[in-house]
Amino acid sequence: MGKQSEFVIETRQLTKKYGDFVAVDKLNLRVRRGEVFGVLGPNGAGKTTTILMLLGLTDPTEGDVRVLGLDPTRRPLSVKSRVGYLPDQVGFYDELTARENLIYTAKLNGLPRQEAYRRIDEALEQVGLAHVADQRVGTFSRGMRQRLGVAEILIKQPQLVIMDEPTQGLDPEASREFLDFIRQLKQQKITILLSSHLLYQVQAVCDRVGLFYRGRMALEGTVQDLAKKVLGSGYRVFVEARGDRDAIQKALMALEGASEVRSVGNNRYEIAATQDLRPEAAKAVIQAGGKLFSLAVEEPNLEEIYARYFKEVEHGEAA
Amino acid sequence: MAKPREQAIRIREGSPWTGLWAVVGKEMADHLTSARMHILELIILLTAAGTVFAASENLRTTVGQDRFLFLRLFTTGRDPLPALVGFLGFLIPLIAIALAFDSVNGEFNRRTMSRLLAQPIYRDALLFGKFLAGLFTLSLVLSVIWLLIIGMGILRLGLPPSTEEVLRSLVYLVVAIFYGGVWLALAMVFSIVFRQPATAALASIAVWLFFIAFWGFIASSLALVISPVRYGFLEEFARLAQTELYLARIAPNTLYGEATIGILQPETRSLGVVLPTQLQGAILGSPLPLSQSLALIWPQLTGLIAATLLLFALGYVLFQRQEVRA
Ligand SMILES: Nc1ncnc2c1ncn2[C@@H]1O[C@H](COP(=O)(O)OP(=O)(O)OP(=O)(O)O)[C@@H](O)[C@H]1O
Ligand SMILES: [Mg+2]
């Protein structure tokens, strides 16, 4: 215990039962230092429950948790002083100002006054709330509250940040800013675990994702990994070329990594592939005596992976 | 595979009171600035000023004849007004309930609970901090009233209180604070049990009304069942009265009333069932020394303190088991 391991979060056979209901089922989750890990899954999959166990806010029924090498059930204070948490529904004291709210947090963290004030000013500046620092939080919009939640995390100077659906209810511009903020944290070598239903955003910031389903980790890995596992081939290459259709199609089919080539009318072809095959496809078209007009690629898409996976699961269950 | 959980001997890291004073400070600041408390403080101050003024009006005629004139300021009523201690018997529970009925569920409803508990503190510190803040606020309000009474007494009666009077009224202050503590802890328990603050407030007030309005009647009926009078012997009646007294003492207001008479009316030699509003007709005789009065009310005072602690412990257990998310 306590030794620095490669993993910032490590759970072994982690289980949480509410009565007979198993909310989290023998979960093995590992998040590396400096990584942004996205937790996905349908409502009730056990994402929030897992997060609460990581923070020691609810006790596991069985299994082991290590966060930053510490056991949150036995050393909750050490864990909680090193981990920043943004709950799915973040609330503040409406009758206090933004600054007063943060001062309370700083006091609970036992920060010395001078240091606290300095960090609070910095944090408010960083999240763009400096101009309303002395305004009552009751007057804040949802987005402003969310940013105040981030400021609260910043004053703790955490090594790990856990966010539960952080962009829920934010407008597109605010979500984009939020993603930028996550990237900034990543640059500061802070490990991040976030849960979300917005797959596009998860794909945009996460190094790896875990797909939760009924309390288990159904899939885990980079988006490319998942694409390979679920879709078989994650990339789609679109080719527009004139020439002998059969010859071109045959040449494209022969490419390594191409799993399927379809002619989609009017000199257009669609290749399903395990990687970006544009250069190889260009070469193949020319060698087959065709004239290349355009090339395009579509990267593996988390939405698609997600939709396909759950379709298969449903299918599997129906059978 | 999973190790057996190391929870059997659960040694928690650090002090359970980490962050306690941060919580107390925040909560007290809330209490002292909230409109709700301002209204209640105003009511209680006006009541105190009014009743003490009325009492002093009565007492001015007896200056020089009574050793405990100052204490009479607390216990003298003037029709139709009850004495100050009687009024406080009603008002203290109200203030205490107002201080605590939304203390825990309020955090859930404002969605601040999970954010709060994600800070490096234990739940112990949060709950106890809230309780202490309530108790301190109550003590502050009651101390102000105490000072007001002493000040008004000096002005209106034209003489300073004796040391014994000051000491006795200070003991009364302690009794009043823990009488409030019982209701504070009770309202806090309800604020843990009920998610709606309004429900918690109503439940607390229901208990309060039950003890004030119905418990006396229920106690006497129950006493008849427990210690029935079959043959009309004197001992039977004595036992009946005794049973009724014990039952009545379950009510915090009975304990408060008895302790109040015992300490503020030095002539009191034994305590029977007396409602706070009937304080004036207590047993007269030569006054007891302070130490003996203290010994007389000791069970009542410790009873109030014990009830406070028990209720707080109950709230503590319930709160520890509560899910952060609800
Ligand atoms: N206190 C509780 N008592 C009983 N069941 C609970 C309790 N808390 C959560 N659950 C159940 O545990 C399951 C997992 O809930 P959890 O909140 O972890 O899901 P989630 O993945 O975060 O879902 P969402 O995407 O909707 O936030 C749900 O089916 C929920 O009903
Ligand atoms: Mg959730």
mmCIF file of N, CA and C in Angstrom, chain B residues 115-233:
data_model
loop_
_atom_site.group_PDB
_atom_site.id
_atom_site.type_symbol
_atom_site.label_atom_id
_atom_site.label_comp_id
_atom_site.label_asym_id
_atom_site.label_seq_id
_atom_site.Cartn_x
_atom_site.Cartn_y
_atom_site.Cartn_z
ATOM 1 N N ARG B 115 -20.680 16.968 -2.770
ATOM 2 C CA ARG B 115 -19.510 17.831 -2.923
ATOM 3 C C ARG B 115 -18.825 18.018 -1.562
ATOM 4 N N LEU B 116 -19.655 18.172 -0.544
ATOM 5 C CA LEU B 116 -19.145 18.378 0.810
ATOM 6 C C LEU B 116 -18.407 17.146 1.314
ATOM 7 N N LEU B 117 -19.023 15.978 1.129
ATOM 8 C CA LEU B 117 -18.417 14.757 1.646
ATOM 9 C C LEU B 117 -17.236 14.305 0.793
ATOM 10 N N ALA B 118 -17.063 14.905 -0.378
ATOM 11 C CA ALA B 118 -15.885 14.584 -1.188
ATOM 12 C C ALA B 118 -14.670 15.360 -0.688
ATOM 13 N N GLN B 119 -14.875 16.254 0.271
ATOM 14 C CA GLN B 119 -13.738 16.955 0.881
ATOM 15 C C GLN B 119 -13.170 16.063 1.993
ATOM 16 N N PRO B 120 -11.911 16.294 2.341
ATOM 17 C CA PRO B 120 -11.288 15.407 3.336
ATOM 18 C C PRO B 120 -11.809 15.615 4.761
ATOM 19 N N ILE B 121 -13.076 15.289 4.985
ATOM 20 C CA ILE B 121 -13.644 15.312 6.333
ATOM 21 C C ILE B 121 -14.478 14.041 6.501
ATOM 22 N N TYR B 122 -14.732 13.677 7.746
ATOM 23 C CA TYR B 122 -15.647 12.574 8.005
ATOM 24 C C TYR B 122 -17.051 13.124 8.181
ATOM 25 N N ARG B 123 -18.019 12.215 8.056
ATOM 26 C CA ARG B 123 -19.403 12.626 8.275
ATOM 27 C C ARG B 123 -19.600 13.089 9.711
ATOM 28 N N ASP B 124 -18.820 12.509 10.620
ATOM 29 C CA ASP B 124 -18.898 12.873 12.038
ATOM 30 C C ASP B 124 -18.754 14.381 12.206
ATOM 31 N N ALA B 125 -17.741 14.924 11.527
ATOM 32 C CA ALA B 125 -17.451 16.344 11.677
ATOM 33 C C ALA B 125 -18.600 17.178 11.136
ATOM 34 N N LEU B 126 -19.187 16.730 10.034
ATOM 35 C CA LEU B 126 -20.280 17.489 9.435
ATOM 36 C C LEU B 126 -21.474 17.534 10.382
ATOM 37 N N LEU B 127 -21.869 16.361 10.881
ATOM 38 C CA LEU B 127 -23.064 16.303 11.718
ATOM 39 C C LEU B 127 -22.839 17.016 13.054
ATOM 40 N N PHE B 128 -21.709 16.714 13.666
ATOM 41 C CA PHE B 128 -21.448 17.318 14.970
ATOM 42 C C PHE B 128 -21.242 18.829 14.821
ATOM 43 N N GLY B 129 -20.611 19.234 13.734
ATOM 44 C CA GLY B 129 -20.424 20.666 13.465
ATOM 45 C C GLY B 129 -21.763 21.380 13.361
ATOM 46 N N LYS B 130 -22.688 20.753 12.656
ATOM 47 C CA LYS B 130 -24.007 21.356 12.514
ATOM 48 C C LYS B 130 -24.709 21.431 13.864
ATOM 49 N N PHE B 131 -24.565 20.373 14.654
ATOM 50 C CA PHE B 131 -25.213 20.358 15.956
ATOM 51 C C PHE B 131 -24.616 21.431 16.867
ATOM 52 N N LEU B 132 -23.293 21.484 16.909
ATOM 53 C CA LEU B 132 -22.631 22.475 17.760
ATOM 54 C C LEU B 132 -23.013 23.893 17.342
ATOM 55 N N ALA B 133 -23.056 24.133 16.041
ATOM 56 C CA ALA B 133 -23.405 25.468 15.558
ATOM 57 C C ALA B 133 -24.799 25.846 16.044
ATOM 58 N N GLY B 134 -25.730 24.873 16.005
ATOM 59 C CA GLY B 134 -27.077 25.133 16.492
ATOM 60 C C GLY B 134 -27.071 25.431 17.980
ATOM 61 N N LEU B 135 -26.317 24.609 18.715
ATOM 62 C CA LEU B 135 -26.273 24.778 20.167
ATOM 63 C C LEU B 135 -25.630 26.123 20.538
ATOM 64 N N PHE B 136 -24.576 26.483 19.828
ATOM 65 C CA PHE B 136 -23.913 27.770 20.101
ATOM 66 C C PHE B 136 -24.833 28.936 19.789
ATOM 67 N N THR B 137 -25.548 28.828 18.686
ATOM 68 C CA THR B 137 -26.462 29.910 18.322
ATOM 69 C C THR B 137 -27.531 30.068 19.394
ATOM 70 N N LEU B 138 -28.073 28.923 19.812
ATOM 71 C CA LEU B 138 -29.088 28.935 20.859
ATOM 72 C C LEU B 138 -28.511 29.554 22.137
ATOM 73 N N SER B 139 -27.296 29.140 22.498
ATOM 74 C CA SER B 139 -26.659 29.671 23.703
ATOM 75 C C SER B 139 -26.480 31.176 23.589
ATOM 76 N N LEU B 140 -26.106 31.612 22.400
ATOM 77 C CA LEU B 140 -25.899 33.040 22.185
ATOM 78 C C LEU B 140 -27.196 33.808 22.412
ATOM 79 N N VAL B 141 -28.268 33.321 21.805
ATOM 80 C CA VAL B 141 -29.562 33.994 21.940
ATOM 81 C C VAL B 141 -29.982 34.018 23.409
ATOM 82 N N LEU B 142 -29.852 32.871 24.083
ATOM 83 C CA LEU B 142 -30.287 32.801 25.478
ATOM 84 C C LEU B 142 -29.398 33.671 26.377
ATOM 85 N N SER B 143 -28.104 33.725 26.064
ATOM 86 C CA SER B 143 -27.218 34.571 26.876
ATOM 87 C C SER B 143 -27.576 36.043 26.716
ATOM 88 N N VAL B 144 -27.928 36.419 25.508
ATOM 89 C CA VAL B 144 -28.339 37.802 25.285
ATOM 90 C C VAL B 144 -29.567 38.111 26.130
ATOM 91 N N ILE B 145 -30.506 37.160 26.138
ATOM 92 C CA ILE B 145 -31.714 37.361 26.936
ATOM 93 C C ILE B 145 -31.361 37.467 28.422
ATOM 94 N N TRP B 146 -30.462 36.616 28.838
ATOM 95 C CA TRP B 146 -30.044 36.636 30.243
ATOM 96 C C TRP B 146 -29.475 38.008 30.603
ATOM 97 N N LEU B 147 -28.592 38.502 29.738
ATOM 98 C CA LEU B 147 -28.006 39.823 29.993
ATOM 99 C C LEU B 147 -29.083 40.902 30.013
ATOM 100 N N LEU B 148 -30.017 40.787 29.090
ATOM 101 C CA LEU B 148 -31.104 41.756 28.999
ATOM 102 C C LEU B 148 -31.891 41.803 30.306
ATOM 103 N N ILE B 149 -32.153 40.596 30.840
ATOM 104 C CA ILE B 149 -32.945 40.531 32.068
ATOM 105 C C ILE B 149 -32.174 41.149 33.228
ATOM 106 N N ILE B 150 -30.900 40.768 33.331
ATOM 107 C CA ILE B 150 -30.102 41.331 34.422
ATOM 108 C C ILE B 150 -30.043 42.854 34.294
ATOM 109 N N GLY B 151 -29.821 43.308 33.060
ATOM 110 C CA GLY B 151 -29.741 44.767 32.844
ATOM 111 C C GLY B 151 -31.045 45.455 33.205
ATOM 112 N N MET B 152 -32.150 44.895 32.713
ATOM 113 C CA MET B 152 -33.449 45.503 32.998
ATOM 114 C C MET B 152 -33.736 45.476 34.487
ATOM 115 N N GLY B 153 -33.336 44.370 35.121
ATOM 116 C CA GLY B 153 -33.555 44.235 36.557
ATOM 117 C C GLY B 153 -32.845 45.344 37.317
ATOM 118 N N ILE B 154 -31.578 45.567 36.960
ATOM 119 C CA ILE B 154 -30.814 46.603 37.662
ATOM 120 C C ILE B 154 -31.475 47.960 37.471
ATOM 121 N N LEU B 155 -31.908 48.226 36.234
ATOM 122 C CA LEU B 155 -32.525 49.516 35.947
ATOM 123 C C LEU B 155 -33.849 49.688 36.666
ATOM 124 N N ARG B 156 -34.689 48.652 36.616
ATOM 125 C CA ARG B 156 -36.048 48.797 37.112
ATOM 126 C C ARG B 156 -36.133 48.601 38.621
ATOM 127 N N LEU B 157 -35.306 47.702 39.169
ATOM 128 C CA LEU B 157 -35.403 47.438 40.603
ATOM 129 C C LEU B 157 -34.434 48.303 41.389
ATOM 130 N N GLY B 158 -33.446 48.861 40.683
ATOM 131 C CA GLY B 158 -32.523 49.777 41.322
ATOM 132 C C GLY B 158 -31.507 49.137 42.233
ATOM 133 N N LEU B 159 -31.244 47.813 42.083
ATOM 134 C CA LEU B 159 -30.179 47.204 42.875
ATOM 135 C C LEU B 159 -29.561 46.051 42.089
ATOM 136 N N PRO B 160 -28.285 45.744 42.336
ATOM 137 C CA PRO B 160 -27.624 44.672 41.584
ATOM 138 C C PRO B 160 -28.018 43.310 42.132
ATOM 139 N N PRO B 161 -27.918 42.260 41.302
ATOM 140 C CA PRO B 161 -28.226 40.918 41.783
ATOM 141 C C PRO B 161 -27.124 40.417 42.714
ATOM 142 N N SER B 162 -27.485 39.556 43.670
ATOM 143 C CA SER B 162 -26.473 38.967 44.546
ATOM 144 C C SER B 162 -25.731 37.881 43.779
ATOM 145 N N THR B 163 -24.580 37.468 44.316
ATOM 146 C CA THR B 163 -23.802 36.416 43.650
ATOM 147 C C THR B 163 -24.638 35.157 43.483
ATOM 148 N N GLU B 164 -25.365 34.819 44.532
ATOM 149 C CA GLU B 164 -26.142 33.592 44.450
ATOM 150 C C GLU B 164 -27.192 33.681 43.353
ATOM 151 N N GLU B 165 -27.796 34.854 43.222
ATOM 152 C CA GLU B 165 -28.798 35.016 42.169
ATOM 153 C C GLU B 165 -28.168 34.855 40.793
ATOM 154 N N VAL B 166 -26.966 35.447 40.623
ATOM 155 C CA VAL B 166 -26.283 35.315 39.333
ATOM 156 C C VAL B 166 -25.991 33.844 39.053
ATOM 157 N N LEU B 167 -25.468 33.152 40.076
ATOM 158 C CA LEU B 167 -25.128 31.740 39.883
ATOM 159 C C LEU B 167 -26.360 30.917 39.541
ATOM 160 N N ARG B 168 -27.438 31.158 40.297
ATOM 161 C CA ARG B 168 -28.656 30.385 40.046
ATOM 162 C C ARG B 168 -29.204 30.658 38.650
ATOM 163 N N SER B 169 -29.168 31.910 38.243
ATOM 164 C CA SER B 169 -29.710 32.203 36.912
ATOM 165 C C SER B 169 -28.799 31.636 35.824
ATOM 166 N N LEU B 170 -27.490 31.528 36.131
ATOM 167 C CA LEU B 170 -26.590 30.906 35.153
ATOM 168 C C LEU B 170 -26.876 29.411 35.021
ATOM 169 N N VAL B 171 -27.163 28.763 36.158
ATOM 170 C CA VAL B 171 -27.538 27.347 36.088
ATOM 171 C C VAL B 171 -28.803 27.207 35.249
ATOM 172 N N TYR B 172 -29.741 28.133 35.477
ATOM 173 C CA TYR B 172 -30.956 28.099 34.662
ATOM 174 C C TYR B 172 -30.611 28.206 33.174
ATOM 175 N N LEU B 173 -29.644 29.062 32.857
ATOM 176 C CA LEU B 173 -29.215 29.235 31.470
ATOM 177 C C LEU B 173 -28.759 27.892 30.886
ATOM 178 N N VAL B 174 -27.990 27.170 31.688
ATOM 179 C CA VAL B 174 -27.506 25.857 31.227
ATOM 180 C C VAL B 174 -28.689 24.904 31.009
ATOM 181 N N VAL B 175 -29.623 24.915 31.980
ATOM 182 C CA VAL B 175 -30.816 24.068 31.836
ATOM 183 C C VAL B 175 -31.537 24.408 30.531
ATOM 184 N N ALA B 176 -31.720 25.717 30.289
ATOM 185 C CA ALA B 176 -32.456 26.162 29.101
ATOM 186 C C ALA B 176 -31.734 25.731 27.827
ATOM 187 N N ILE B 177 -30.400 25.818 27.834
ATOM 188 C CA ILE B 177 -29.633 25.455 26.644
ATOM 189 C C ILE B 177 -29.794 23.973 26.332
ATOM 190 N N PHE B 178 -29.729 23.131 27.368
ATOM 191 C CA PHE B 178 -29.852 21.697 27.070
ATOM 192 C C PHE B 178 -31.289 21.282 26.798
ATOM 193 N N TYR B 179 -32.230 22.040 27.359
ATOM 194 C CA TYR B 179 -33.623 21.827 26.972
ATOM 195 C C TYR B 179 -33.732 22.077 25.468
ATOM 196 N N GLY B 180 -33.097 23.149 24.996
ATOM 197 C CA GLY B 180 -33.047 23.410 23.554
ATOM 198 C C GLY B 180 -32.285 22.317 22.824
ATOM 199 N N GLY B 181 -31.213 21.817 23.457
ATOM 200 C CA GLY B 181 -30.398 20.785 22.817
ATOM 201 C C GLY B 181 -31.220 19.552 22.451
ATOM 202 N N VAL B 182 -32.147 19.170 23.348
ATOM 203 C CA VAL B 182 -33.000 18.015 23.070
ATOM 204 C C VAL B 182 -33.770 18.225 21.769
ATOM 205 N N TRP B 183 -34.381 19.396 21.652
ATOM 206 C CA TRP B 183 -35.201 19.661 20.459
ATOM 207 C C TRP B 183 -34.340 19.831 19.220
ATOM 208 N N LEU B 184 -33.166 20.391 19.435
ATOM 209 C CA LEU B 184 -32.220 20.551 18.330
ATOM 210 C C LEU B 184 -31.852 19.181 17.770
ATOM 211 N N ALA B 185 -31.495 18.271 18.692
ATOM 212 C CA ALA B 185 -31.092 16.929 18.253
ATOM 213 C C ALA B 185 -32.271 16.199 17.621
ATOM 214 N N LEU B 186 -33.458 16.404 18.175
ATOM 215 C CA LEU B 186 -34.639 15.745 17.614
ATOM 216 C C LEU B 186 -34.912 16.236 16.190
ATOM 217 N N ALA B 187 -34.890 17.562 16.025
ATOM 218 C CA ALA B 187 -35.141 18.120 14.690
ATOM 219 C C ALA B 187 -34.074 17.642 13.712
ATOM 220 N N MET B 188 -32.857 17.468 14.222
ATOM 221 C CA MET B 188 -31.783 16.993 13.363
ATOM 222 C C MET B 188 -32.039 15.545 12.925
ATOM 223 N N VAL B 189 -32.492 14.719 13.857
ATOM 224 C CA VAL B 189 -32.836 13.339 13.499
ATOM 225 C C VAL B 189 -33.878 13.350 12.385
ATOM 226 N N PHE B 190 -34.911 14.181 12.546
ATOM 227 C CA PHE B 190 -35.948 14.230 11.516
ATOM 228 C C PHE B 190 -35.398 14.775 10.201
ATOM 229 N N SER B 191 -34.432 15.667 10.290
ATOM 230 C CA SER B 191 -33.864 16.210 9.046
ATOM 231 C C SER B 191 -33.029 15.151 8.335
ATOM 232 N N ILE B 192 -32.616 14.122 9.072
ATOM 233 C CA ILE B 192 -31.898 13.010 8.430
ATOM 234 C C ILE B 192 -32.898 12.011 7.856
ATOM 235 N N VAL B 193 -33.982 11.779 8.626
ATOM 236 C CA VAL B 193 -34.951 10.770 8.211
ATOM 237 C C VAL B 193 -35.796 11.245 7.028
ATOM 238 N N PHE B 194 -36.240 12.506 7.077
ATOM 239 C CA PHE B 194 -37.142 12.993 6.032
ATOM 240 C C PHE B 194 -36.398 13.834 5.008
ATOM 241 N N ARG B 195 -36.676 13.572 3.751
ATOM 242 C CA ARG B 195 -35.998 14.319 2.696
ATOM 243 C C ARG B 195 -36.552 15.750 2.555
ATOM 244 N N GLN B 196 -37.838 15.918 2.919
ATOM 245 C CA GLN B 196 -38.443 17.249 2.811
ATOM 246 C C GLN B 196 -38.291 18.020 4.122
ATOM 247 N N PRO B 197 -37.688 19.198 4.087
ATOM 248 C CA PRO B 197 -37.562 19.995 5.311
ATOM 249 C C PRO B 197 -38.913 20.275 5.960
ATOM 250 N N ALA B 198 -39.952 20.504 5.143
ATOM 251 C CA ALA B 198 -41.266 20.796 5.721
ATOM 252 C C ALA B 198 -41.765 19.606 6.536
ATOM 253 N N THR B 199 -41.541 18.406 6.029
ATOM 254 C CA THR B 199 -41.950 17.210 6.762
ATOM 255 C C THR B 199 -41.198 17.114 8.082
ATOM 256 N N ALA B 200 -39.894 17.375 8.022
ATOM 257 C CA ALA B 200 -39.081 17.301 9.234
ATOM 258 C C ALA B 200 -39.551 18.324 10.257
ATOM 259 N N ALA B 201 -39.881 19.526 9.792
ATOM 260 C CA ALA B 201 -40.341 20.571 10.707
ATOM 261 C C ALA B 201 -41.665 20.159 11.338
ATOM 262 N N LEU B 202 -42.582 19.651 10.512
ATOM 263 C CA LEU B 202 -43.889 19.249 11.032
ATOM 264 C C LEU B 202 -43.761 18.105 12.024
ATOM 265 N N ALA B 203 -42.910 17.143 11.709
ATOM 266 C CA ALA B 203 -42.721 16.009 12.614
ATOM 267 C C ALA B 203 -42.183 16.502 13.955
ATOM 268 N N SER B 204 -41.211 17.417 13.919
ATOM 269 C CA SER B 204 -40.653 17.937 15.172
ATOM 270 C C SER B 204 -41.722 18.664 15.972
ATOM 271 N N ILE B 205 -42.512 19.475 15.276
ATOM 272 C CA ILE B 205 -43.543 20.243 15.968
ATOM 273 C C ILE B 205 -44.620 19.308 16.511
ATOM 274 N N ALA B 206 -44.888 18.233 15.770
ATOM 275 C CA ALA B 206 -45.870 17.259 16.250
ATOM 276 C C ALA B 206 -45.405 16.647 17.574
ATOM 277 N N VAL B 207 -44.139 16.295 17.661
ATOM 278 C CA VAL B 207 -43.611 15.722 18.900
ATOM 279 C C VAL B 207 -43.712 16.735 20.034
ATOM 280 N N TRP B 208 -43.361 17.952 19.708
ATOM 281 C CA TRP B 208 -43.405 19.028 20.698
ATOM 282 C C TRP B 208 -44.831 19.215 21.228
ATOM 283 N N LEU B 209 -45.800 19.292 20.290
ATOM 284 C CA LEU B 209 -47.198 19.454 20.690
ATOM 285 C C LEU B 209 -47.663 18.262 21.519
ATOM 286 N N PHE B 210 -47.227 17.087 21.090
ATOM 287 C CA PHE B 210 -47.619 15.873 21.789
ATOM 288 C C PHE B 210 -47.205 15.954 23.255
ATOM 289 N N PHE B 211 -45.950 16.352 23.492
ATOM 290 C CA PHE B 211 -45.480 16.420 24.879
ATOM 291 C C PHE B 211 -46.153 17.537 25.648
ATOM 292 N N ILE B 212 -46.357 18.652 24.999
ATOM 293 C CA ILE B 212 -46.931 19.788 25.711
ATOM 294 C C ILE B 212 -48.418 19.592 25.984
ATOM 295 N N ALA B 213 -49.141 19.095 24.977
ATOM 296 C CA ALA B 213 -50.592 19.067 25.116
ATOM 297 C C ALA B 213 -51.123 17.728 25.623
ATOM 298 N N PHE B 214 -50.533 16.623 25.177
ATOM 299 C CA PHE B 214 -51.161 15.337 25.457
ATOM 300 C C PHE B 214 -50.449 14.456 26.464
ATOM 301 N N TRP B 215 -49.159 14.670 26.630
ATOM 302 C CA TRP B 215 -48.415 13.696 27.417
ATOM 303 C C TRP B 215 -48.891 13.628 28.869
ATOM 304 N N GLY B 216 -49.250 14.792 29.416
ATOM 305 C CA GLY B 216 -49.724 14.821 30.797
ATOM 306 C C GLY B 216 -50.920 13.901 30.984
ATOM 307 N N PHE B 217 -51.863 14.020 30.065
ATOM 308 C CA PHE B 217 -53.072 13.207 30.111
ATOM 309 C C PHE B 217 -52.740 11.725 29.925
ATOM 310 N N ILE B 218 -51.896 11.464 28.910
ATOM 311 C CA ILE B 218 -51.529 10.066 28.636
ATOM 312 C C ILE B 218 -50.784 9.467 29.826
ATOM 313 N N ALA B 219 -49.907 10.271 30.437
ATOM 314 C CA ALA B 219 -49.130 9.781 31.577
ATOM 315 C C ALA B 219 -50.064 9.375 32.713
ATOM 316 N N SER B 220 -51.091 10.189 32.987
ATOM 317 C CA SER B 220 -51.971 9.816 34.098
ATOM 318 C C SER B 220 -52.800 8.583 33.755
ATOM 319 N N SER B 221 -53.232 8.475 32.493
ATOM 320 C CA SER B 221 -54.002 7.276 32.124
ATOM 321 C C SER B 221 -53.128 6.031 32.221
ATOM 322 N N LEU B 222 -51.908 6.155 31.690
ATOM 323 C CA LEU B 222 -50.991 5.023 31.729
ATOM 324 C C LEU B 222 -50.676 4.621 33.165
ATOM 325 N N ALA B 223 -50.514 5.631 34.007
ATOM 326 C CA ALA B 223 -50.176 5.367 35.405
ATOM 327 C C ALA B 223 -51.265 4.522 36.057
ATOM 328 N N LEU B 224 -52.515 4.818 35.711
ATOM 329 C CA LEU B 224 -53.633 4.052 36.266
ATOM 330 C C LEU B 224 -53.569 2.591 35.862
ATOM 331 N N VAL B 225 -53.045 2.344 34.663
ATOM 332 C CA VAL B 225 -52.925 0.965 34.192
ATOM 333 C C VAL B 225 -51.758 0.272 34.884
ATOM 334 N N ILE B 226 -50.645 1.008 34.984
ATOM 335 C CA ILE B 226 -49.434 0.400 35.545
ATOM 336 C C ILE B 226 -49.563 0.200 37.055
ATOM 337 N N SER B 227 -50.030 1.245 37.750
ATOM 338 C CA SER B 227 -50.188 1.133 39.206
ATOM 339 C C SER B 227 -51.647 1.383 39.583
ATOM 340 N N PRO B 228 -52.481 0.383 39.368
ATOM 341 C CA PRO B 228 -53.913 0.603 39.626
ATOM 342 C C PRO B 228 -54.230 0.726 41.119
ATOM 343 N N VAL B 229 -55.258 1.501 41.416
ATOM 344 C CA VAL B 229 -55.704 1.607 42.805
ATOM 345 C C VAL B 229 -56.846 0.605 42.987
ATOM 346 N N ARG B 230 -56.561 -0.489 43.701
ATOM 347 C CA ARG B 230 -57.579 -1.546 43.806
ATOM 348 C C ARG B 230 -58.399 -1.419 45.088
ATOM 349 N N TYR B 231 -57.688 -1.189 46.199
ATOM 350 C CA TYR B 231 -58.392 -1.224 47.483
ATOM 351 C C TYR B 231 -58.504 0.138 48.137
ATOM 352 N N GLY B 232 -57.940 1.145 47.501
ATOM 353 C CA GLY B 232 -58.025 2.481 48.073
ATOM 354 C C GLY B 232 -57.068 2.735 49.210
ATOM 355 N N PHE B 233 -55.987 1.907 49.345
ATOM 356 C CA PHE B 233 -54.969 2.170 50.360
ATOM 357 C C PHE B 233 -54.206 3.421 50.002
#
